[in-house]
Amino acid sequence: MIRIARGPEPAELPPVRARELARVRALASAGSLDANAVGGAYAVVKDALWKQQAMRCCYCERPAMECAYNDVEHFRPKARADRLDGTVHAGYWWLAWTWENLLFSCPNCNRSAKNDAFPLESGCVPLAAEEHPPGQERPSLLDPCEEDPVESIQFVFDGQHWQPVGRNGSTRGQRTVEVLQLGRPELLTLYGIHVEEQVRPRIDAAHEAIAREDVPLIGSAWRRVRGLLSPRMPFVALSFDAIHHFVPAPVRIQWGLELPRPPVRGP
Ligand SMILES: [Zn+2]
């Protein structure tokens, strides 16, 4: 997961929001609101989100080469919110059409992993109905539009797999990994393929150039390594930690090889 910048709100969304809020507000006050009642009119911005996020899932960063069969994800869930203590609360229905609450996600992250989970830090005050974030609410999940997830999640090679974990003991990073199941077997397989097929060949070329002490060749090889951090690439956060792993800081310093922070993915 890397940071995401939303562009301006698409013009299609405000009229949908006005219409749907008026309809759903009445259902909420009658206590008869569920996901079906919220409906799916927010999908009017799905294509815009897909393009802005460079056709990547906001959480796992896998490629989504087609907009269809993927989801508009609500960071604050629209119909119900499940806390870590097992309690179930009403969802954030009033944010179901709010641009700042919407992301593009693969169905595996959205429906199978996160689903209705929205854990909060202990002691904070949840948003009241129709209150807008942040208020006094402190989510336990990282919002890639509000903070840089790379600061809190690290990919570590355990000898077999590249496992995402909380960086420097970050509990919010670890909790996000667990709730989004970023270490699920399917993703571990994709992470491994990405490192072997995309990262390793470029790293091997850089190591070969370093062994020859061929400065121009080192420079061109390193530019290809840094290309892994382009916002249009998949699994950028994984690439960042894999590069650190294969080319440690002393080697980079010795040869003047800069490794910038992963970029912001946006329009
Ligand atoms: Zn995903």
Coordinates of C-alpha atoms and ligand atoms in Angstrom, one line a residue:
M1 CA 0.0 0.0 0.0
I2 CA 1.3 3.4 -0.9
R3 CA -0.1 6.9 -0.5
I4 CA -2.9 7.9 -2.9
A5 CA -3.9 11.5 -3.9
R6 CA -7.4 12.0 -5.0
G7 CA -8.0 14.5 -7.8
P8 CA -10.9 16.9 -7.7
E9 CA -14.4 15.4 -7.1
P10 CA -16.0 14.4 -10.3
A11 CA -19.0 16.6 -11.3
E12 CA -21.3 13.6 -11.4
L13 CA -21.0 12.8 -7.7
P14 CA -22.7 15.8 -5.9
P15 CA -26.1 15.5 -7.5
V16 CA -26.1 11.7 -6.8
R17 CA -25.1 12.5 -3.2
A18 CA -27.9 15.0 -2.7
R19 CA -30.5 12.6 -4.1
E20 CA -29.3 9.6 -2.3
L21 CA -28.8 11.3 1.1
A22 CA -32.4 12.6 1.0
R23 CA -33.6 9.1 0.3
V24 CA -31.4 7.2 2.8
R25 CA -31.7 9.7 5.6
A26 CA -35.4 8.8 6.0
L27 CA -34.6 5.1 6.1
A28 CA -31.8 5.6 8.7
S29 CA -34.1 7.6 11.0
A30 CA -36.6 4.7 10.7
G31 CA -33.8 2.2 11.6
S32 CA -34.3 0.2 8.5
L33 CA -30.9 0.8 6.8
D34 CA -28.8 -2.0 5.3
A35 CA -26.3 -2.3 2.4
N36 CA -29.1 -3.0 0.0
A37 CA -30.9 0.2 1.0
V38 CA -27.8 2.3 0.6
G39 CA -27.6 1.0 -3.0
G40 CA -24.8 1.4 -5.4
A41 CA -25.2 4.8 -7.0
Y42 CA -21.7 5.8 -5.8
A43 CA -20.4 3.6 -8.7
V44 CA -20.8 6.7 -10.9
V45 CA -17.2 7.6 -9.9
K46 CA -15.8 4.1 -10.2
D47 CA -14.1 4.7 -13.5
A48 CA -12.6 7.9 -12.2
L49 CA -11.2 6.2 -9.1
W50 CA -9.7 3.4 -11.2
K51 CA -7.9 5.8 -13.5
Q52 CA -6.7 8.0 -10.7
Q53 CA -5.2 5.0 -8.8
A54 CA -3.4 3.9 -11.9
M55 CA -5.5 0.7 -12.2
R56 CA -4.2 -0.6 -8.8
C57 CA -6.1 -1.8 -5.8
C58 CA -5.8 0.9 -3.1
Y59 CA -4.8 -1.7 -0.5
C60 CA -2.9 -4.6 -2.0
E61 CA -1.6 -2.7 -5.1
R62 CA -2.4 -5.6 -7.4
P63 CA -3.1 -4.7 -11.0
A64 CA -6.7 -4.3 -12.0
M65 CA -6.5 -4.1 -15.7
E66 CA -10.3 -3.8 -16.0
C67 CA -12.5 -1.5 -14.0
A68 CA -15.3 -4.1 -14.0
Y69 CA -15.3 -6.9 -11.5
N70 CA -13.6 -4.5 -9.0
D71 CA -15.2 -2.3 -6.3
V72 CA -15.7 1.2 -5.1
E73 CA -14.4 0.8 -1.6
H74 CA -15.7 2.9 1.3
F75 CA -12.9 3.5 3.8
R76 CA -15.6 4.1 6.5
P77 CA -18.1 1.3 5.7
K78 CA -21.5 2.4 4.5
A79 CA -23.9 0.1 6.2
R80 CA -22.3 -1.4 9.4
A81 CA -19.1 -1.1 11.2
D82 CA -17.5 -4.1 13.0
R83 CA -15.2 -3.2 15.9
L84 CA -12.3 -5.3 17.2
D85 CA -14.2 -6.2 20.3
G86 CA -16.8 -8.0 18.2
T87 CA -19.5 -5.3 18.6
V88 CA -21.4 -4.2 15.5
H89 CA -22.3 -0.6 15.0
A90 CA -24.3 1.3 12.4
G91 CA -22.3 2.2 9.3
Y92 CA -21.3 5.6 8.0
W93 CA -24.2 5.8 5.6
W94 CA -23.9 9.6 5.2
L95 CA -20.4 9.1 3.8
A96 CA -21.5 6.6 1.1
W97 CA -21.3 9.2 -1.6
T98 CA -18.5 11.4 -0.1
W99 CA -15.6 11.6 -2.4
E100 CA -13.0 11.7 0.5
N101 CA -14.4 8.3 1.7
L102 CA -14.1 6.5 -1.7
L103 CA -11.3 4.3 -3.1
F104 CA -10.9 1.8 -5.8
S105 CA -10.3 -1.8 -4.5
C106 CA -10.1 -5.3 -5.7
P107 CA -13.0 -7.5 -4.4
N108 CA -10.6 -9.7 -2.5
C109 CA -9.5 -6.8 -0.3
N110 CA -12.9 -5.1 -0.1
R111 CA -15.4 -8.0 0.2
S112 CA -13.4 -11.0 1.5
A113 CA -10.9 -9.3 3.8
K114 CA -12.0 -5.9 5.1
N115 CA -15.7 -6.2 4.5
D116 CA -17.4 -4.3 7.3
A117 CA -14.4 -4.1 9.6
F118 CA -13.6 -0.6 10.9
P119 CA -11.7 -0.9 14.2
L120 CA -11.0 2.3 16.2
E121 CA -8.3 3.2 18.6
S122 CA -9.4 2.6 22.2
G123 CA -10.8 5.6 24.0
C124 CA -11.7 7.7 20.9
V125 CA -15.2 9.0 20.2
P126 CA -16.9 7.5 17.1
L127 CA -18.4 9.9 14.6
A128 CA -22.0 10.8 15.3
A129 CA -24.6 10.4 12.5
E130 CA -23.9 12.9 9.7
E131 CA -20.7 14.1 11.4
H132 CA -17.8 14.3 9.0
P133 CA -14.3 13.0 9.7
P134 CA -12.0 13.3 11.4
G135 CA -14.0 14.6 14.5
Q136 CA -12.7 12.8 17.6
E137 CA -12.6 9.4 15.9
R138 CA -9.2 7.7 15.4
P139 CA -9.4 4.7 13.0
S140 CA -7.0 1.8 13.6
L141 CA -6.8 1.3 9.8
L142 CA -4.4 3.3 7.7
D143 CA -6.1 5.5 5.2
P144 CA -3.8 5.7 2.1
C145 CA -5.2 9.1 1.3
E146 CA -4.5 10.6 4.7
E147 CA -1.1 9.1 5.6
D148 CA 1.9 7.3 4.0
P149 CA 1.3 3.6 4.7
V150 CA 5.0 2.8 3.9
E151 CA 5.8 4.5 7.2
S152 CA 3.7 1.9 9.1
I153 CA 3.9 -1.3 7.0
Q154 CA 7.1 -3.1 6.0
F155 CA 7.7 -6.2 3.8
V156 CA 10.1 -8.6 5.4
F157 CA 11.5 -11.8 3.7
D158 CA 11.1 -14.7 6.1
G159 CA 13.1 -17.1 4.0
Q160 CA 10.1 -18.2 2.0
H161 CA 7.7 -15.3 1.6
W162 CA 7.6 -11.5 1.6
Q163 CA 5.5 -10.9 4.7
P164 CA 3.9 -7.5 5.4
V165 CA 4.2 -6.5 9.1
G166 CA 4.0 -3.4 11.2
R167 CA 7.1 -1.3 10.5
N168 CA 9.1 -0.7 13.7
G169 CA 6.4 -2.3 15.8
S170 CA 3.6 -0.1 14.4
T171 CA 0.4 -1.5 15.9
R172 CA -1.7 0.4 13.4
G173 CA 0.4 -1.0 10.6
Q174 CA 0.1 -4.5 11.9
R175 CA -3.6 -4.2 12.5
T176 CA -4.1 -2.9 8.9
V177 CA -2.2 -5.9 7.6
E178 CA -4.4 -8.2 9.7
V179 CA -7.8 -6.6 8.8
L180 CA -7.0 -6.3 5.1
Q181 CA -5.3 -9.8 5.2
L182 CA -2.4 -8.4 3.2
G183 CA -0.5 -11.6 4.0
R184 CA -3.1 -13.9 2.6
P185 CA -1.7 -16.9 0.6
E186 CA -2.9 -15.5 -2.7
L187 CA -1.0 -12.3 -2.2
L188 CA 2.1 -14.0 -0.9
T189 CA 2.2 -15.8 -4.2
L190 CA 1.8 -12.6 -6.2
Y191 CA 4.4 -10.8 -4.1
G192 CA 6.9 -13.7 -4.7
I193 CA 6.3 -13.6 -8.5
H194 CA 6.7 -9.9 -8.5
V195 CA 10.1 -10.0 -6.7
E196 CA 11.4 -12.8 -8.9
E197 CA 10.2 -11.5 -12.2
Q198 CA 10.4 -7.7 -11.8
V199 CA 12.7 -6.9 -8.9
R200 CA 15.4 -9.5 -9.1
P201 CA 16.5 -9.1 -12.7
R202 CA 17.0 -5.4 -12.2
I203 CA 18.8 -5.9 -8.9
D204 CA 21.0 -8.6 -10.5
A205 CA 22.0 -6.2 -13.3
A206 CA 22.9 -3.5 -10.7
H207 CA 25.0 -6.0 -8.7
E208 CA 26.8 -7.1 -11.9
A209 CA 27.6 -3.4 -12.8
I210 CA 28.8 -2.8 -9.2
A211 CA 31.0 -5.9 -9.4
R212 CA 32.6 -4.5 -12.5
E213 CA 32.9 -1.0 -10.8
D214 CA 31.5 0.4 -14.1
V215 CA 30.1 3.7 -13.0
P216 CA 28.0 4.5 -16.1
L217 CA 26.6 1.0 -16.1
I218 CA 25.8 1.2 -12.4
G219 CA 23.9 4.5 -13.1
S220 CA 21.8 3.1 -15.9
A221 CA 21.1 -0.2 -13.9
W222 CA 20.0 1.8 -10.9
R223 CA 17.6 3.9 -13.0
R224 CA 15.9 0.7 -13.9
V225 CA 15.8 -0.4 -10.3
R226 CA 14.2 3.0 -9.4
G227 CA 11.7 2.5 -12.2
L228 CA 10.1 -0.1 -9.9
L229 CA 8.9 2.8 -7.8
S230 CA 6.9 4.4 -10.6
P231 CA 3.4 5.1 -9.4
R232 CA 2.1 3.1 -12.4
M233 CA 3.9 0.0 -11.2
P234 CA 2.2 -2.7 -9.1
F235 CA 3.4 -3.6 -5.6
V236 CA 5.5 -0.5 -5.2
A237 CA 5.7 -0.7 -1.4
L238 CA 7.0 -4.3 -1.7
S239 CA 9.5 -3.2 -4.3
F240 CA 10.8 -0.5 -2.0
D241 CA 11.5 -2.9 0.9
A242 CA 12.9 -5.6 -1.5
I243 CA 15.4 -3.0 -2.9
H244 CA 16.5 -2.2 0.6
H245 CA 16.9 -5.9 1.3
F246 CA 19.0 -6.7 -1.8
V247 CA 21.0 -3.4 -1.9
P248 CA 21.6 -2.4 1.7
A249 CA 22.3 1.2 2.7
P250 CA 26.1 0.9 3.0
V251 CA 26.3 -0.3 -0.7
R252 CA 24.0 2.4 -1.8
I253 CA 26.0 5.0 0.0
Q254 CA 29.3 3.7 -1.4
W255 CA 28.1 4.1 -4.9
G256 CA 25.9 7.2 -4.5
L257 CA 22.7 5.3 -5.3
E258 CA 19.6 7.2 -4.0
L259 CA 16.5 5.4 -3.1
P260 CA 13.6 7.8 -2.8
R261 CA 10.5 7.2 -0.8
P262 CA 7.7 5.5 -2.8
P263 CA 5.7 8.1 -4.7
V264 CA 2.1 9.2 -4.3
R265 CA -0.3 7.4 -6.7
G266 CA -2.7 9.9 -8.2
P267 CA -4.0 11.7 -11.2
Ligands
ZN1 ZN -6.6 -5.6 -3.2

